[in-house]
Coordinates of C-alpha atoms in Angstrom, one line a residue:
X1 CA 9.4 -23.8 31.2
X2 CA 9.1 -26.2 28.3
X3 CA 6.0 -25.8 26.1
X4 CA 4.0 -28.8 25.3
X5 CA 0.7 -29.4 23.5
X6 CA -1.8 -31.4 25.6
X7 CA -4.2 -33.7 23.8
X8 CA -7.1 -31.2 23.7
X9 CA -4.8 -28.5 22.3
X10 CA -3.6 -30.9 19.6
X11 CA -7.2 -31.6 18.7
X12 CA -7.8 -27.9 18.5
X13 CA -5.2 -27.6 15.8
X14 CA -7.3 -29.5 13.3
X15 CA -8.2 -27.5 10.2
X16 CA -11.8 -26.4 10.3
X17 CA -14.0 -27.0 7.2
X18 CA -15.3 -24.1 5.3
X19 CA -18.9 -25.3 5.3
X20 CA -21.2 -22.6 6.7
X21 CA -19.0 -19.6 5.9
X22 CA -20.7 -16.8 4.2
X23 CA -20.0 -13.8 2.0
X24 CA -21.9 -10.7 3.1
X25 CA -19.8 -7.7 2.0
X26 CA -19.1 -6.8 -1.6
X27 CA -17.5 -3.6 -3.1
X28 CA -17.7 -3.0 -6.9
X29 CA -16.4 -0.7 -9.5
X30 CA -17.8 -1.5 -13.0
X31 CA -16.4 -0.6 -16.4
X32 CA -19.3 1.7 -17.3
X33 CA -19.0 3.6 -13.9
X34 CA -22.6 2.5 -13.0
X35 CA -21.0 1.4 -9.8
X36 CA -18.0 3.3 -8.4
X37 CA -16.6 1.7 -5.3
X38 CA -20.2 0.8 -4.4
X39 CA -20.9 -1.3 -1.3
X40 CA -23.5 -4.0 -1.1
X41 CA -24.5 -5.9 2.0
X42 CA -26.0 -9.3 1.1
X43 CA -27.8 -9.7 4.5
X44 CA -30.2 -11.5 5.0
X45 CA -29.3 -13.6 2.0
X46 CA -25.5 -14.1 2.0
X47 CA -23.6 -16.3 -0.4
X48 CA -22.8 -19.5 1.5
X49 CA -19.9 -21.9 1.0
X50 CA -21.4 -25.3 0.6
X51 CA -20.5 -28.7 -0.7
X52 CA -18.5 -28.6 -3.9
X53 CA -20.4 -29.1 -7.2
X54 CA -19.6 -28.4 -10.8
X55 CA -17.3 -25.5 -11.4
X56 CA -18.5 -22.2 -13.0
X57 CA -17.3 -20.5 -16.2
X58 CA -14.2 -19.7 -14.1
X59 CA -13.0 -21.3 -10.9
X60 CA -10.9 -19.6 -8.2
X61 CA -9.1 -21.9 -5.8
X62 CA -7.7 -20.3 -2.7
X63 CA -4.8 -21.9 -0.7
X64 CA -4.6 -20.6 2.8
X65 CA -2.0 -23.1 4.0
X66 CA 1.0 -21.0 2.8
X67 CA 1.2 -17.3 3.5
X68 CA 3.0 -14.9 1.3
X69 CA 4.1 -11.3 2.1
X70 CA 2.3 -9.1 4.7
X71 CA 1.0 -5.9 3.1
X72 CA 1.7 -2.5 4.4
X73 CA -0.7 -0.3 2.4
X74 CA -1.6 1.5 -0.8
X75 CA -1.2 5.3 -1.3
X76 CA 0.5 8.0 -3.3
X77 CA 3.1 10.8 -3.0
X78 CA 2.4 14.1 -1.1
X79 CA 4.5 16.4 -3.2
X80 CA 4.8 20.1 -2.3
X81 CA 2.3 20.8 -5.0
X82 CA -0.2 18.3 -3.6
X83 CA 0.2 19.7 -0.2
X84 CA -0.3 23.3 -1.5
X85 CA -3.5 22.3 -3.4
X86 CA -4.9 20.6 -0.3
X87 CA -3.9 23.3 2.1
X88 CA -5.5 26.0 -0.2
X89 CA -8.7 23.9 -0.2
X90 CA -8.6 23.7 3.6
X91 CA -8.6 27.5 3.7
X92 CA -11.2 27.9 0.9
X93 CA -13.7 25.1 1.7
X94 CA -12.6 23.2 4.8
X95 CA -15.6 20.7 4.5
X96 CA -14.4 19.6 1.1
X97 CA -10.8 19.3 2.4
X98 CA -11.9 17.0 5.2
X99 CA -14.2 15.1 2.9
X100 CA -11.3 14.3 0.6
X101 CA -8.9 13.3 3.4
X102 CA -11.5 11.1 5.0
X103 CA -12.4 9.4 1.8
X104 CA -8.8 8.8 0.9
X105 CA -7.4 7.8 4.3
X106 CA -10.0 6.6 6.8
X107 CA -9.1 3.0 7.6
X108 CA -12.2 2.2 9.7
X109 CA -13.5 -1.2 8.9
X110 CA -16.6 -0.8 6.7
X111 CA -16.1 2.9 6.2
X112 CA -17.0 4.3 2.7
X113 CA -13.3 5.2 2.2
X114 CA -10.2 3.8 0.6
X115 CA -8.1 3.7 3.8
X116 CA -4.9 4.6 2.0
X117 CA -2.1 3.9 4.5
X118 CA 1.2 4.7 2.7
X119 CA 2.5 8.2 1.9
X120 CA 5.7 9.0 0.1
X121 CA 7.1 12.5 0.8
X122 CA 10.0 14.1 -1.2
X123 CA 12.9 15.5 0.9
X124 CA 13.4 18.9 -0.6
X125 CA 12.2 20.0 -4.1
X126 CA 10.8 17.7 -6.8
X127 CA 9.3 18.5 -10.2
X128 CA 6.1 19.3 -8.2
X129 CA 7.5 22.2 -6.1
X130 CA 7.3 26.0 -6.4
X131 CA 11.1 26.3 -6.5
X132 CA 14.3 24.3 -6.2
X133 CA 15.5 23.9 -2.6
X134 CA 17.2 21.5 -0.3
X135 CA 17.5 21.6 3.5
X136 CA 21.0 23.0 3.3
X137 CA 21.9 25.1 0.2
X138 CA 25.1 26.6 1.7
X139 CA 27.9 25.3 -0.5
X140 CA 30.6 23.5 1.3
X141 CA 28.7 23.3 4.6
X142 CA 30.1 19.9 5.5
X143 CA 29.1 20.3 9.1
X144 CA 25.5 21.0 8.0
X145 CA 25.3 23.9 10.4
X146 CA 22.8 25.6 8.1
X147 CA 20.5 22.6 7.8
X148 CA 16.9 23.6 8.2
X149 CA 14.0 21.2 7.8
X150 CA 11.7 24.2 7.6
X151 CA 13.0 25.0 4.2
X152 CA 10.0 22.8 3.2
X153 CA 6.7 24.7 3.2
X154 CA 4.9 24.6 6.5
X155 CA 1.7 23.3 4.8
X156 CA 3.5 20.1 3.9
X157 CA 3.8 19.1 7.6
X158 CA 0.4 20.5 8.4
X159 CA -1.3 18.3 5.8
X160 CA 0.8 15.2 6.8
X161 CA -0.4 15.7 10.4
X162 CA -4.0 16.1 9.4
X163 CA -3.8 12.8 7.5
X164 CA -2.1 11.1 10.5
X165 CA -5.0 12.3 12.6
X166 CA -7.4 10.3 10.3
X167 CA -5.2 7.2 9.8
X168 CA -3.1 6.1 12.8
X169 CA -1.6 3.3 10.6
X170 CA -0.1 5.8 8.1
X171 CA 3.4 4.9 7.0
X172 CA 5.6 7.8 5.9
X173 CA 8.3 7.0 3.4
X174 CA 10.7 10.0 2.8
X175 CA 13.4 10.3 0.2
X176 CA 15.2 13.1 -1.8
X177 CA 14.8 13.8 -5.5
X178 CA 18.4 15.1 -5.3
X179 CA 21.1 15.8 -2.7
X180 CA 22.0 19.5 -2.3
X181 CA 23.6 20.8 -5.5
X182 CA 27.0 21.4 -3.9
X183 CA 27.3 17.6 -3.4
X184 CA 27.1 17.0 -7.1
X185 CA 29.3 17.5 -10.2
X186 CA 26.6 19.7 -11.7
X187 CA 26.6 22.2 -8.8
X188 CA 22.8 22.2 -9.0
X189 CA 20.0 19.9 -7.8
X190 CA 18.7 19.8 -11.4
X191 CA 20.6 16.8 -13.0
X192 CA 24.1 15.7 -12.5
X193 CA 26.0 13.0 -10.6
X194 CA 26.7 12.5 -6.9
X195 CA 30.3 13.1 -5.7
X196 CA 31.5 10.2 -3.5
X197 CA 33.6 12.6 -1.4
X198 CA 30.3 13.7 0.2
X199 CA 29.2 10.2 1.2
X200 CA 29.5 10.8 5.0
X201 CA 28.1 14.3 4.8
X202 CA 25.1 13.1 2.8
X203 CA 24.4 10.3 5.2
X204 CA 24.4 12.8 8.0
X205 CA 22.1 15.1 5.9
X206 CA 19.6 12.2 5.6
X207 CA 19.8 11.5 9.4
X208 CA 19.0 15.2 10.0
X209 CA 16.0 14.8 7.7
X210 CA 14.7 12.0 10.0
X211 CA 15.3 14.2 13.0
X212 CA 13.6 17.1 11.3
X213 CA 10.4 15.1 10.6
X214 CA 10.5 13.9 14.2
X215 CA 10.6 17.6 15.4
X216 CA 7.3 18.0 13.6
X217 CA 5.8 15.0 15.5
X218 CA 6.1 12.7 12.4
X219 CA 7.4 9.2 12.8
X220 CA 9.0 7.8 9.6
X221 CA 8.5 4.3 8.4
X222 CA 11.2 4.2 5.7
X223 CA 13.8 6.5 4.2
X224 CA 15.4 6.2 0.7
X225 CA 18.8 7.5 -0.5
X226 CA 17.7 8.8 -3.9
X227 CA 14.5 8.7 -6.0
X228 CA 15.2 7.2 -9.5
X229 CA 19.0 7.1 -9.1
X230 CA 19.5 6.2 -12.8
X231 CA 17.8 9.3 -14.0
X232 CA 19.4 12.8 -14.6
X233 CA 17.3 15.6 -16.1
X234 CA 18.6 19.1 -16.1
X235 CA 15.0 20.6 -15.8
X236 CA 14.1 19.4 -12.3
X237 CA 15.8 17.8 -9.2
X238 CA 17.3 14.5 -10.2
X239 CA 20.7 12.8 -9.6
X240 CA 22.6 9.8 -10.8
X241 CA 23.9 7.7 -7.9
X242 CA 25.5 4.4 -8.7
X243 CA 24.6 1.2 -6.9
X244 CA 28.0 1.1 -5.2
X245 CA 27.6 4.8 -4.1
X246 CA 24.1 4.1 -2.8
X247 CA 25.4 1.1 -0.9
X248 CA 28.1 3.2 0.8
X249 CA 25.7 6.0 1.7
X250 CA 23.2 3.4 3.0
X251 CA 25.8 1.7 5.2
X252 CA 26.9 5.0 6.7
X253 CA 23.3 6.1 7.2
X254 CA 22.3 2.8 8.8
X255 CA 25.1 3.2 11.4
X256 CA 24.0 6.8 12.1
X257 CA 20.3 5.7 12.4
X258 CA 21.2 2.9 14.8
X259 CA 23.2 5.2 17.0
X260 CA 20.6 8.0 17.1
X261 CA 17.3 6.2 17.9
X262 CA 16.2 5.3 14.4
X263 CA 17.1 1.6 14.4
X264 CA 13.4 0.7 13.6
X265 CA 13.2 2.8 10.5
X266 CA 13.8 1.0 7.2
X267 CA 16.1 2.0 4.5
X268 CA 14.5 1.2 1.1
X269 CA 16.8 1.3 -1.9
X270 CA 16.7 1.8 -5.6
X271 CA 13.2 3.3 -6.1
X272 CA 13.3 3.1 -9.9
X273 CA 12.0 1.1 -12.8
X274 CA 11.2 -2.6 -13.2
X275 CA 13.5 -2.8 -16.2
X276 CA 16.7 -2.9 -14.1
X277 CA 15.4 -5.2 -11.3
X278 CA 18.1 -7.8 -12.0
X279 CA 20.9 -5.1 -12.0
X280 CA 21.0 -2.1 -9.7
X281 CA 19.0 -3.5 -6.8
X282 CA 20.8 -6.9 -6.8
X283 CA 24.2 -5.1 -6.8
X284 CA 22.9 -2.9 -4.0
X285 CA 22.1 -5.9 -1.8
X286 CA 25.4 -7.6 -2.8
X287 CA 27.3 -4.6 -1.5
X288 CA 25.2 -3.6 1.6
X289 CA 22.5 -6.1 2.3
X290 CA 22.6 -5.4 6.1
X291 CA 21.9 -1.7 5.6
X292 CA 18.7 -2.1 3.5
X293 CA 15.4 -3.6 4.3
X294 CA 14.6 -4.0 0.6
X295 CA 14.0 -2.0 -2.6
X296 CA 11.2 -0.2 -4.4
X297 CA 10.1 -0.2 -8.0
X298 CA 8.4 2.2 -10.5
X299 CA 6.3 1.4 -13.6
X300 CA 7.9 3.6 -16.3
X301 CA 10.0 0.9 -18.0
X302 CA 9.9 -2.9 -17.9
X303 CA 7.1 -5.0 -16.3
X304 CA 6.0 -6.2 -12.9
X305 CA 7.2 -9.8 -13.4
X306 CA 10.8 -8.5 -13.3
X307 CA 10.4 -8.0 -9.6
X308 CA 11.0 -11.7 -9.4
X309 CA 14.6 -11.2 -10.5
X310 CA 15.2 -9.3 -7.3
X311 CA 13.0 -11.4 -5.0
X312 CA 14.5 -14.7 -6.2
X313 CA 18.0 -13.4 -5.5
X314 CA 17.1 -12.0 -2.1
X315 CA 13.8 -13.7 -0.9
X316 CA 14.2 -12.3 2.7
X317 CA 14.3 -8.7 1.5
X318 CA 11.2 -6.6 1.1
X319 CA 9.7 -5.4 -2.2
X320 CA 7.7 -2.2 -2.5
X321 CA 6.0 -0.6 -5.4
X322 CA 6.1 3.2 -5.0
X323 CA 5.3 5.2 -8.1
X324 CA 3.3 5.3 -11.3
X325 CA 1.3 8.2 -12.8
X326 CA -1.7 8.4 -15.0
X327 CA -1.9 11.1 -17.7
X328 CA -4.9 13.3 -18.6
X329 CA -6.6 12.2 -21.8
X330 CA -6.3 8.4 -21.3
X331 CA -9.2 5.9 -21.3
X332 CA -10.8 5.5 -17.8
X333 CA -11.6 1.7 -18.1
X334 CA -8.4 1.0 -19.9
X335 CA -6.5 2.6 -17.0
X336 CA -8.4 0.6 -14.4
X337 CA -7.5 -2.6 -16.2
X338 CA -3.8 -1.6 -16.5
X339 CA -3.5 -0.5 -12.8
X340 CA -5.0 -3.8 -11.6
X341 CA -3.1 -6.0 -13.9
X342 CA 0.3 -4.3 -13.3
X343 CA 0.2 -2.8 -9.8
X344 CA -2.6 -3.7 -7.5
X345 CA -2.8 -7.4 -8.5
X346 CA 0.3 -7.9 -10.7
X347 CA 3.0 -6.2 -8.6
X348 CA 1.4 -7.5 -5.4
X349 CA 1.3 -11.1 -6.7
X350 CA 5.0 -10.7 -7.4
X351 CA 5.9 -9.9 -3.8
X352 CA 5.2 -6.2 -3.4
X353 CA 4.1 -5.1 0.0
X354 CA 2.7 -1.8 -1.3
X355 CA 1.2 0.0 -4.3
X356 CA 1.5 3.7 -4.8
X357 CA 0.6 6.3 -7.4
X358 CA 2.4 9.6 -8.0
X359 CA 0.8 12.9 -7.0
X360 CA -2.1 12.6 -4.6
X361 CA -3.7 15.9 -5.6
X362 CA -3.3 18.5 -8.4
X363 CA -5.6 20.7 -10.4
X364 CA -7.3 19.8 -13.6
X365 CA -4.3 20.7 -15.7
X366 CA -1.8 18.7 -13.7
X367 CA -0.4 21.8 -12.0
X368 CA 1.2 23.4 -10.1
X369 CA 4.6 22.1 -11.4
X370 CA 8.2 23.4 -11.0
X371 CA 8.7 26.2 -13.5
X372 CA 10.6 25.0 -16.6
X373 CA 10.4 21.3 -15.9
X374 CA 9.9 18.9 -18.8
X375 CA 8.5 16.2 -16.7
X376 CA 4.8 15.2 -17.3
X377 CA 4.8 16.6 -20.9
X378 CA 1.3 15.2 -21.1
X379 CA -0.1 16.5 -17.8
X380 CA 0.1 14.0 -15.0
X381 CA -3.2 13.1 -13.5
X382 CA -3.5 13.0 -9.7
X383 CA -5.5 10.6 -7.5
X384 CA -7.9 13.5 -6.8
X385 CA -8.4 16.6 -8.9
X386 CA -9.1 19.8 -6.9
X387 CA -10.7 22.6 -9.0
X388 CA -10.3 26.3 -8.5
X389 CA -13.9 26.6 -7.2
X390 CA -13.1 24.1 -4.4
X391 CA -15.0 21.2 -6.1
X392 CA -13.1 17.9 -6.6
X393 CA -13.1 14.7 -8.6
X394 CA -11.7 11.3 -7.7
X395 CA -10.0 9.8 -10.8
X396 CA -9.6 6.2 -11.8
X397 CA -6.4 5.8 -9.7
X398 CA -8.6 6.3 -6.6
X399 CA -11.1 3.6 -7.6
X400 CA -8.4 1.0 -8.4
X401 CA -6.6 1.6 -5.1
X402 CA -9.8 1.8 -3.1
X403 CA -10.9 -1.6 -4.4
X404 CA -7.5 -3.1 -3.6
X405 CA -7.2 -1.4 -0.3
X406 CA -10.4 -2.7 1.2
X407 CA -8.9 -6.2 1.1
X408 CA -5.9 -5.5 3.3
X409 CA -7.0 -3.0 5.9
X410 CA -6.9 -4.2 9.6
X411 CA -10.2 -5.8 10.7
X412 CA -9.7 -4.7 14.3
X413 CA -8.3 -1.5 15.9
X414 CA -4.5 -1.9 15.9
X415 CA -4.9 -5.3 14.2
X416 CA -2.6 -6.5 11.4
X417 CA -2.8 -5.7 7.7
X418 CA -3.7 -8.5 5.3
X419 CA -1.3 -11.1 4.2
X420 CA -1.3 -12.4 0.7
X421 CA -2.5 -15.9 -0.1
X422 CA -1.8 -18.0 -3.2
X423 CA -4.6 -18.8 -5.6
X424 CA -5.2 -20.4 -9.0
X425 CA -7.8 -19.7 -11.6
X426 CA -9.3 -22.4 -13.9
X427 CA -12.4 -23.0 -16.0
X428 CA -13.3 -22.3 -19.6
X429 CA -13.3 -18.5 -19.0
X430 CA -10.2 -18.4 -16.7
X431 CA -8.5 -15.9 -19.0
X432 CA -11.3 -13.4 -18.3
X433 CA -10.3 -13.0 -14.6
X434 CA -7.2 -12.0 -12.6
X435 CA -7.3 -12.0 -8.8
X436 CA -5.4 -11.9 -5.6
X437 CA -6.5 -13.0 -2.1
X438 CA -5.6 -12.0 1.5
X439 CA -6.1 -13.2 5.1
X440 CA -6.4 -10.6 7.8
X441 CA -5.5 -11.7 11.4
X442 CA -7.4 -10.7 14.5
X443 CA -6.4 -9.0 17.8
X444 CA -8.2 -11.8 19.7
X445 CA -6.9 -15.0 18.3
X446 CA -10.2 -16.8 18.9
X447 CA -12.0 -14.4 16.6
X448 CA -12.5 -15.6 13.0
X449 CA -10.0 -14.5 10.4
X450 CA -11.2 -12.4 7.5
X451 CA -10.5 -13.7 4.0
X452 CA -10.6 -11.2 1.1
X453 CA -10.6 -11.6 -2.7
X454 CA -9.9 -8.8 -5.3
X455 CA -11.0 -9.8 -8.8
X456 CA -10.7 -8.0 -12.1
X457 CA -13.1 -9.2 -14.8
X458 CA -11.6 -7.7 -17.9
X459 CA -13.6 -9.9 -20.3
X460 CA -14.9 -6.9 -22.4
X461 CA -14.1 -8.3 -25.8
X462 CA -15.0 -12.1 -25.9
X463 CA -14.5 -13.3 -29.4
X464 CA -12.8 -10.0 -30.4
X465 CA -15.8 -7.7 -30.3
X466 CA -16.9 -5.3 -27.6
X467 CA -19.3 -7.1 -25.4
X468 CA -18.6 -6.8 -21.6
X469 CA -19.5 -10.2 -20.2
X470 CA -20.1 -11.1 -16.5
X471 CA -18.4 -14.4 -15.6
X472 CA -20.2 -16.9 -13.3
X473 CA -17.4 -18.0 -11.0
X474 CA -17.0 -20.7 -8.3
X475 CA -14.8 -19.9 -5.4
X476 CA -13.1 -23.0 -3.8
X477 CA -12.0 -22.6 -0.1
X478 CA -11.1 -25.5 2.3
X479 CA -13.0 -28.1 0.3
X480 CA -16.1 -26.0 0.1
X481 CA -17.5 -23.9 -2.7
X482 CA -19.4 -20.6 -3.2
X483 CA -20.6 -19.0 -6.5
X484 CA -20.6 -15.4 -7.6
X485 CA -21.0 -13.8 -11.0
X486 CA -18.4 -11.1 -11.4
X487 CA -19.4 -8.1 -13.5
X488 CA -16.9 -6.6 -15.9
X489 CA -14.9 -4.3 -13.5
X490 CA -13.2 -4.8 -10.1
X491 CA -14.9 -6.6 -7.2
X492 CA -13.7 -7.0 -3.7
X493 CA -15.5 -9.3 -1.3
X494 CA -14.7 -11.0 2.0
X495 CA -15.9 -13.7 4.4
X496 CA -14.8 -14.9 7.9
X497 CA -13.4 -18.3 8.8
X498 CA -11.7 -19.8 11.8
X499 CA -7.9 -20.0 11.8
X500 CA -6.7 -23.3 10.4
X501 CA -4.7 -23.7 13.6
X502 CA -7.6 -23.9 16.1
X503 CA -11.4 -24.3 16.4
X504 CA -12.9 -20.9 16.9
X505 CA -15.9 -20.4 19.2
X506 CA -17.9 -18.0 17.0
X507 CA -20.1 -18.9 14.1
X508 CA -20.0 -17.2 10.7
X509 CA -23.2 -15.2 11.5
X510 CA -21.7 -14.2 14.8
X511 CA -18.6 -13.0 13.0
X512 CA -20.7 -10.9 10.7
X513 CA -22.8 -9.6 13.5
X514 CA -19.7 -8.6 15.4
X515 CA -18.4 -6.8 12.3
X516 CA -21.7 -4.9 12.0
X517 CA -21.5 -4.0 15.7
X518 CA -17.9 -2.7 15.2
X519 CA -19.1 -0.5 12.3
X520 CA -21.9 0.9 14.4
X521 CA -19.6 1.6 17.3
X522 CA -17.1 3.3 14.9
X523 CA -19.8 5.6 13.5
X524 CA -20.9 6.5 17.0
X525 CA -17.4 7.1 18.2
X526 CA -17.7 4.3 20.8
X527 CA -15.2 1.6 21.7
X528 CA -16.0 -1.8 20.4
X529 CA -14.9 -5.3 21.2
X530 CA -11.7 -4.8 19.2
X531 CA -10.7 -2.0 21.6
X532 CA -10.1 -4.1 24.6
X533 CA -12.9 -6.6 25.3
X534 CA -10.8 -9.6 24.7
X535 CA -11.5 -13.1 26.0
X536 CA -9.4 -14.6 28.8
X537 CA -7.4 -17.9 28.3
X538 CA -7.2 -20.9 30.5
X539 CA -4.6 -20.7 33.3
X540 CA -1.1 -21.6 32.1
X541 CA -2.1 -21.4 28.5
X542 CA -1.1 -18.7 26.0
X543 CA -1.4 -17.9 22.3
X544 CA 2.1 -17.8 20.8
X545 CA 2.8 -15.6 17.8
X546 CA 5.9 -16.1 15.5
X547 CA 7.4 -13.4 13.4
X548 CA 9.3 -14.6 10.3
X549 CA 11.1 -11.9 8.2
X550 CA 9.0 -9.3 10.0
X551 CA 5.7 -11.0 9.0
X552 CA 3.4 -12.2 11.7
X553 CA 2.3 -15.8 11.4
X554 CA -0.9 -17.4 12.7
X555 CA -1.1 -17.9 16.5
X556 CA -0.9 -21.3 18.1
X557 CA -2.2 -22.1 21.6
X558 CA 0.5 -23.5 23.8
X559 CA 0.1 -25.0 27.3
X560 CA 2.9 -24.4 29.8
X561 CA 3.9 -26.5 32.7

């Protein structure tokens, strides 16, 4: 059959104006901690998009005609130490354990939770393990007959599965801090260089890691070859692997994965600092582009704009941001500003599909660590601190991620994550704001899309003296305008609008009422409209979705004859 667009369908593709769309939902974290990921519902007096007038002190213009990357989630790393801390809490005060996991990972629309959806897990020991181990420590075991995924502590898999029970969208990204020591010139996992003679053996080792996680009921989203392959430190598991070596391992692993039921799992390369974005990851793609879905970056050297060096060279490849750590003793508000500028707005604006911190949980001293490691000389701060008495504290890393995460979570059960939009900021106080915007698609294409805005007001020293100053801001969207005064801090807000590709049947108030109904159903444990009450289409008509570079585009209604 040849698709054609009848006259009525063509008319339906007209872009709907923004007049009448309203902002009801706002989440705020302020510089003075007076508000910490605090939700406000503006009903019955929402902010309405109306006819444009004079712009505010700042003016944010959102362009929803061109879509950027689809997001996959924010999160952190579940090290052995993090899993141990959480598992001990489960045994000590299970209510606190489940409270932490739900607050971190619950993705339910409207829940008082961050909805973290991306978890990185080391394969074998890292600098946050009780001891150094791999999954096969028998020297010369090229057949890997002694491979045992259960060399990892059992509580690691237990905690992962508890998290998966809360967040069905959870993406697991596994990678080693070092190959087994006998595959290296150092003979130990602590420092040294990979020996190319073990390329095929190591690729098979990584395949067995995938199979090992599968044996625990854990589906893996992505696997890496080596964490920080340009780093060698003799006090904890590290390994130097050149770009050409990683390319050879990746190519061998890709073939093994494709032949053993893992063709849908991504291989993500590099996983190191911004500073070499134009070097190692570019060479990796030059050597083995077909093996790798993309590369990942860390924050410890360089800056987020250097991601462009890779993205411009390989625009079809995916970019991830997977590690940064805070340190105890730093300034709370200064950290919030840095994280938003560099990771949750900055890295994302420069093509990253994710934003991750380092340890998800530790104690108040940044422990437990691998005995003797020199990493985290100033104690590393986790996303959540768990104290010996079972109490806990969410740190600034949580609030930065929670604010950012609200903007990208699926609106509907099994719906898509948000997709980044382009925006510009103007006005006399434009320098006081940085922001990013997203659109979230719907399961039922006739439902209104959700548009989200994450804004950092860092105007705390206008004129050079400390004076945190709210900024009255106009928001321009589809030739309409809304006004909101952003406090100094991070604000996330959203509204609903019909897709530009068709005229939706529901009004803005109906969209908000439907959202409220979904939240009520979620709290009651009942199915809502998003769980199967879709609307039928006319006979011989269908909504057609296109996927471009793995990113779902807006649906178009097609008539078939």
